[in-house]
Coordinates of C-alpha atoms in Angstrom, one line a residue:
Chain A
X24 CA -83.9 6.0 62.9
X25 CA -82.8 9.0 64.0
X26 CA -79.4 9.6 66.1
X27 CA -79.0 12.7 68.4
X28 CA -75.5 13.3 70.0
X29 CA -74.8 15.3 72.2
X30 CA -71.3 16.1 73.0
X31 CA -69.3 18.4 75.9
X32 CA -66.9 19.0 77.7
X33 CA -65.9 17.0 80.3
X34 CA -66.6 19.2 83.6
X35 CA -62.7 18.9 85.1
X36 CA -61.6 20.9 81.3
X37 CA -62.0 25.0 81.2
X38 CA -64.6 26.0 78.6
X39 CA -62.9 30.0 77.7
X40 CA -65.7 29.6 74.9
X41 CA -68.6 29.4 77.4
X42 CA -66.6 31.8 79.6
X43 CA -67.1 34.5 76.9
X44 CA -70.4 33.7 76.1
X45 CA -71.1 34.0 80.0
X46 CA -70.0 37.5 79.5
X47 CA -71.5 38.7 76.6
X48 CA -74.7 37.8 78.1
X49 CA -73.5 39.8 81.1
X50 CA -72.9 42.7 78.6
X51 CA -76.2 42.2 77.2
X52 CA -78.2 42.5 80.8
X53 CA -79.1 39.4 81.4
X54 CA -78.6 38.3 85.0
X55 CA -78.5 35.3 87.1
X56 CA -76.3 33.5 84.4
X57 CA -73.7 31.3 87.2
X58 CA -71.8 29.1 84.0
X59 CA -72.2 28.7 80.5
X60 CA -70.3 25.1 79.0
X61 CA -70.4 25.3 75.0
X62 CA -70.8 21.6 73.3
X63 CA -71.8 20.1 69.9
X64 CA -74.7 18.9 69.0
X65 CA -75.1 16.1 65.7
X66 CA -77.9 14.4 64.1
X67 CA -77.3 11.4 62.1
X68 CA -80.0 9.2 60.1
X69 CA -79.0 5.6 60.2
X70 CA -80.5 2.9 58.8
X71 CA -80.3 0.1 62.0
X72 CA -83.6 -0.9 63.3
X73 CA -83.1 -2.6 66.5
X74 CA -82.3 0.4 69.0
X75 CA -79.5 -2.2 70.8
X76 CA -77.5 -1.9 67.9
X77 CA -77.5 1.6 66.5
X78 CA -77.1 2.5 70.0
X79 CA -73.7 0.2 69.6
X80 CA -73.2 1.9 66.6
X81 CA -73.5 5.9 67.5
X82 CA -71.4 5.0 71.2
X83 CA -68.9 3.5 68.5
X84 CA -68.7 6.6 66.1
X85 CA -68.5 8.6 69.0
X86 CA -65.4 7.0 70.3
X87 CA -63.2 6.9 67.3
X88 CA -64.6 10.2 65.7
X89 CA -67.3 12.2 66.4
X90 CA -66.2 13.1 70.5
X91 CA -62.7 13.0 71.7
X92 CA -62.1 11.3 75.3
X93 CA -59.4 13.1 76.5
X94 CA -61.9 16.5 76.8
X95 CA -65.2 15.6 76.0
X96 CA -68.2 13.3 76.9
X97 CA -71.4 12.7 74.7
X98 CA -74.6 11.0 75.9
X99 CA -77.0 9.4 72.6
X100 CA -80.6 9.3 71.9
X101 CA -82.2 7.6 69.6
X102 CA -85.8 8.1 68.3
X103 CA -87.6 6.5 65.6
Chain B
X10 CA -31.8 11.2 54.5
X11 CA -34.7 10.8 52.7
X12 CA -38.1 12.5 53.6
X13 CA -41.7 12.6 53.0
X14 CA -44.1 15.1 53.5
X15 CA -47.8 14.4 53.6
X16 CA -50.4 16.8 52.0
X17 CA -53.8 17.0 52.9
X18 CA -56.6 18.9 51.3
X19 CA -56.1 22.6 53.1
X20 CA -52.4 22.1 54.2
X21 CA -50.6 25.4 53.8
X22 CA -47.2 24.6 54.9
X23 CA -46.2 21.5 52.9
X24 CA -44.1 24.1 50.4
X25 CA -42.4 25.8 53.3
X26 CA -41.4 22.6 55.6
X27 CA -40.5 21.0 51.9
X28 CA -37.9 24.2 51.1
X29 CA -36.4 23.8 54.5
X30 CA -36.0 19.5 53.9
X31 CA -34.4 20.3 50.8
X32 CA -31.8 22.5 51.8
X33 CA -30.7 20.6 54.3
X34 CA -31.1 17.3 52.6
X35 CA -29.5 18.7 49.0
X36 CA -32.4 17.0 47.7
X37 CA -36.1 17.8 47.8
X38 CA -38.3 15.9 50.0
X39 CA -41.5 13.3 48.7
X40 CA -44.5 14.8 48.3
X41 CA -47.4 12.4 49.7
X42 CA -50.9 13.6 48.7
X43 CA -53.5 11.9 51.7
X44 CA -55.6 9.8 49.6
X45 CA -52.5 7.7 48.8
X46 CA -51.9 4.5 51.0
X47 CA -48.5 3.9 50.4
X48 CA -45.4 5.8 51.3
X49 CA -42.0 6.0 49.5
X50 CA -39.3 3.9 52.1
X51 CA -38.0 7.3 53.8
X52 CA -35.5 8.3 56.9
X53 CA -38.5 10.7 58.3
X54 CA -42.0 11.6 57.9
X55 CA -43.5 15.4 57.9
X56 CA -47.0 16.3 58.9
X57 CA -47.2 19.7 57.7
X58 CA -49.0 22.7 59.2
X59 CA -52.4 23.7 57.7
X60 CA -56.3 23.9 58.2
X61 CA -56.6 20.4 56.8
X62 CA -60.3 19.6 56.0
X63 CA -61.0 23.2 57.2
X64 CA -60.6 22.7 60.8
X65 CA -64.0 20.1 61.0
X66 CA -65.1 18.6 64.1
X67 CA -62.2 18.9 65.7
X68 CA -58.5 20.3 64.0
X69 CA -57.1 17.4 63.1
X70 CA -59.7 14.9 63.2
X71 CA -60.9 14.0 59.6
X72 CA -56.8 14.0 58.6
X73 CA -56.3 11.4 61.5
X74 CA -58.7 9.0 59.7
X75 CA -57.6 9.6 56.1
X76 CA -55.7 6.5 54.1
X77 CA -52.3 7.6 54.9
X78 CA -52.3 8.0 58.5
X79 CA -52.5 4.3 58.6
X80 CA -49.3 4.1 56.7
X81 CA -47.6 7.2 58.7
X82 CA -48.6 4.8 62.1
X83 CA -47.4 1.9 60.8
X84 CA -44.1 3.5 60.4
X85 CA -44.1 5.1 63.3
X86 CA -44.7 2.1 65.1
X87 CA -41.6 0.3 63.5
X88 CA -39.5 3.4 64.9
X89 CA -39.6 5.4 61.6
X90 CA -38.9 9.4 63.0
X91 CA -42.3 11.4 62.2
X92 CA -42.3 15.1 62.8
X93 CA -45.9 16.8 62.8
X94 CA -45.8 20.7 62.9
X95 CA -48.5 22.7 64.1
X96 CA -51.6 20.9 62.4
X97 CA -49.4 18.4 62.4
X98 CA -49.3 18.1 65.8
X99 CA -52.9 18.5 66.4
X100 CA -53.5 15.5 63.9
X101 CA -50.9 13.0 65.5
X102 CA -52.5 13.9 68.7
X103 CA -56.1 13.0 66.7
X104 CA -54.5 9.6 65.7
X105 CA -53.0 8.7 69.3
X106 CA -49.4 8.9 68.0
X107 CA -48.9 11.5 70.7
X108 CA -50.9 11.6 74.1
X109 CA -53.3 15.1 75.0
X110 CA -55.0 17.2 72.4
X111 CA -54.6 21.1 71.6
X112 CA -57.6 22.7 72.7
X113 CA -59.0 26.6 71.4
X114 CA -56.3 28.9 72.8
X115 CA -57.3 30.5 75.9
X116 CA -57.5 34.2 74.4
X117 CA -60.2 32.4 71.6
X118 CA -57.7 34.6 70.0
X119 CA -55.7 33.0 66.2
X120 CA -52.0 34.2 67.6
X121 CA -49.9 34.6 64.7
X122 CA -46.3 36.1 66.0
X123 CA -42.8 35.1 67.1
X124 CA -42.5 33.1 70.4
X125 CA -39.5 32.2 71.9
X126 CA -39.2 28.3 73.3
X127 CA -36.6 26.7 75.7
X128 CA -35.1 23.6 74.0
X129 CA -35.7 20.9 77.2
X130 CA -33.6 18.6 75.6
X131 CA -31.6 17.9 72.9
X132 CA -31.2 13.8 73.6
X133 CA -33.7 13.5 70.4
X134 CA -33.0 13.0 66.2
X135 CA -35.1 16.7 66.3
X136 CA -32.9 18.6 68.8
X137 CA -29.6 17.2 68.5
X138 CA -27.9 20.7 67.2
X139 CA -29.4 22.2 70.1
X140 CA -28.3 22.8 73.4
X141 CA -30.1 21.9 76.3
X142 CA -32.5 24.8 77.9
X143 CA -31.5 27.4 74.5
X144 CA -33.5 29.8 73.7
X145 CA -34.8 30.2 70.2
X146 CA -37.1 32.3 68.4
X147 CA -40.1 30.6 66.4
X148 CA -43.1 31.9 64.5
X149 CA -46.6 30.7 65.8
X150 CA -49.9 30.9 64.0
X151 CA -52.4 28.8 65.1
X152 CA -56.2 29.7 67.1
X153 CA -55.9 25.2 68.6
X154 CA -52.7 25.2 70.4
X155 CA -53.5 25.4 74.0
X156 CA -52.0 21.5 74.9
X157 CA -54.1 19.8 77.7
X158 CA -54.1 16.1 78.9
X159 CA -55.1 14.6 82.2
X160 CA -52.2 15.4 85.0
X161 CA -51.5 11.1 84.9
X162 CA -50.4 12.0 81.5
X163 CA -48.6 15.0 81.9
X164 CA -47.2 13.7 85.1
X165 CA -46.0 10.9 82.7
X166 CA -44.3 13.0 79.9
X167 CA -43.0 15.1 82.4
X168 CA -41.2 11.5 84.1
X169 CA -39.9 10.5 81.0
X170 CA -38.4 13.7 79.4
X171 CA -40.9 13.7 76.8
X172 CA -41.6 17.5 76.7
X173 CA -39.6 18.4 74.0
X174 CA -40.2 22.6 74.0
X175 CA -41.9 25.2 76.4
X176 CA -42.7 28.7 75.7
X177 CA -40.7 30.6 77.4
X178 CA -39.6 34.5 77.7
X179 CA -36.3 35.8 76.0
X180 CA -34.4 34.8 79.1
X181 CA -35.4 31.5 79.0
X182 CA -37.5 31.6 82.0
X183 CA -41.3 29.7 82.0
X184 CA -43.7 32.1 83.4
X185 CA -47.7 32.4 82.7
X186 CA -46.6 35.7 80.0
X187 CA -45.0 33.8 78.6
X188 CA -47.5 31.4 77.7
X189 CA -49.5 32.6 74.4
X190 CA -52.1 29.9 74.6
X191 CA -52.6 28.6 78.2
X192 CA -50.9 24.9 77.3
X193 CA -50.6 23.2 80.6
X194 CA -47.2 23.8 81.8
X195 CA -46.2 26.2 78.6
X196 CA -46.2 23.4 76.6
X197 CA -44.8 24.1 72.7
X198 CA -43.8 20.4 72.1
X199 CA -43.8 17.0 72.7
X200 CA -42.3 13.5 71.8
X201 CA -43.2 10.2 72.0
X202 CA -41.8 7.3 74.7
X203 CA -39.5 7.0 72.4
X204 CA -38.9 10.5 71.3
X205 CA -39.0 9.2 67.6
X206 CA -42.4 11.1 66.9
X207 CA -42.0 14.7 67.9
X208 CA -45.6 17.0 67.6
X209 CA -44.9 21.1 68.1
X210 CA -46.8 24.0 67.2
X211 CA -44.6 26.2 66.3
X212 CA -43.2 26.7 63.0
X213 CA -39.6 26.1 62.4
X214 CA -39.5 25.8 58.7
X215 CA -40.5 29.8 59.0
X216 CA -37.4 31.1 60.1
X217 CA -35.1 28.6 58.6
X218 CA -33.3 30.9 56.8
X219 CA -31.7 34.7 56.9
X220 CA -33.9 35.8 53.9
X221 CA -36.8 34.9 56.5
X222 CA -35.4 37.0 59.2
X223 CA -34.2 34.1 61.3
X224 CA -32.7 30.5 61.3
X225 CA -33.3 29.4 64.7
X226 CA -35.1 27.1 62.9
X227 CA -32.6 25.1 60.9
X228 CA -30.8 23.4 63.2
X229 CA -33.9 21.2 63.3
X230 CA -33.4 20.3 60.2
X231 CA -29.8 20.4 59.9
X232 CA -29.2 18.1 63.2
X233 CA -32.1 15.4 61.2
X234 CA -29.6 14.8 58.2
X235 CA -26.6 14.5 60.6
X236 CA -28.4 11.9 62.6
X237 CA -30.5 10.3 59.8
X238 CA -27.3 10.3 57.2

């Protein structure tokens, strides 16, 4: 089945990435743009069946790899 | 006082930090490539600057899982001194030896320049030739070096004397322009509760030596042999 993570900053850490894409977009005319927050986004095949565990699985990759707690969340789908 | 230096794949400063070691020392320092679990019985571990695994994920995150961090922790843990410069730092940080992460710098600009750092102790193995609250002059090059944790945290090192450096102007005052990368309190450097690890950006094996234009960088390594024998 297939994995999506999605990881980002937690909101209480400043995003200067976002920031500068919030003004580039500025620059480039487009308006109404309040906040941009910049995150990763990984796909991973895996081969668990039962949705229970690979969604043990991914939370446990994320944890000791793929998102750091100190700055970031993630939130997992699974589909498949 | 015997040392080892860990390589990684993409480490760029494992030759300059092993130079500085060795004339200290009198003899040259272990190399320890990462794939290898096992590390020669040393006085003090180095955890060289770098790009190590080209910066993936996160700096410092694929080096915090390799075979020889397990050994380096291990080490650590029995009170072994481990010293990680610049990606150093950000991979003892990636492998909870040290507490916060370096985040992007807040300019999303790579700063590659002389800063000047106020010494905030010198109770440590790393800052014993020191003074307190000197002033030296250190070469930076990194684009992850802005230091955040949550204010617990820095509330906590802050308590306990474990910020080791801050960037600072010539006078020694901490002020925001002083402060290349946005680190939380001008953070340069940090120790452990036990101020046996030590994690800094900065590069003091680059001006360890007149030829380089500087040596406010040696008595680092000078003040290691006098304390580690």
């Amino acid at each position: 089945m297939k994995a999506r993570v999605h990881i980002t900053l937690k909101t209480s850490v400043l995003d200067p990435q976002g920031k500068a894409i919030s003004h580039a977009l500025g620059a480039l005319g487009f308006s109404g743009v309040d906040d941009v927050r910049q995150g990763k986004y990984i796909e991973l095949e895996i081969d668990e069946t039962d949705p229970e565990k690979a969604h043990q699985n991914v939370q446990s990759m994320c944890e000791r790899l793929l998102a750091n707690p100190v700055i970031e969340d993630y939130a997992i789908e699974l589909d498949g | 006082m015997k040392a080892a230096v860990i390589v990684f794949p993409g480490s760029n400063c494992d030759r300059d930090i092993a130079v500085s070691l060795e004339t200290a020392m009198g003899a040259p320092p272990a190399m320890v490539w990462h794939g290898d679990a096992d590390i020669p019985k040393v006085d003090l571990i180095v955890v060289p600057g770098g790009f190590s695994y080209g910066d993936y994920l996160r700096s410092g995150a694929m080096a915090a899982h390799s075979p020889v961090m397990g050994e380096v922790k291990a080490r650590a843990d029995k009170g072994v001194p481990v010293l990680g410069i610049c990606n150093g730092f950000q991979i003892l940080t990636e492998c909870g030896l040290l507490p916060g992460i370096l985040m992007r710098n807040a300019s999303l600009k790579f700063i590659c320049r002389d800063v000047y750092l106020r010494v905030e102790s010198n109770d440590s193995l790393f800052t014993s030739a020191y003074g307190k609250d000197d002033v030296i002059r250190i070469p930076m090059a990194h684009h992850d070096g802005n230091y955040f944790s949550d204010e617990a945290t820095i509330e906590r090192l802050e308590d306990n004397g474990q910020v080791a450096f801050r960037y600072c102007d010539e006078t020694g005052a901490i002020t925001t322009d002083a402060n290349p990368n946005g680190s939380l309190r001008n953070i340069a450097g940090i120790y452990n509760e036990t101020k046996t690890v030590l994690g800094m950006m900065p590069h003091p094996e680059r001006l360890a030596e007149t030829l380089l234009g500087g040596t406010d960088g040696r008595p680092m390594f000078d003040g290691l042999v006098e304390a580690l024998g």
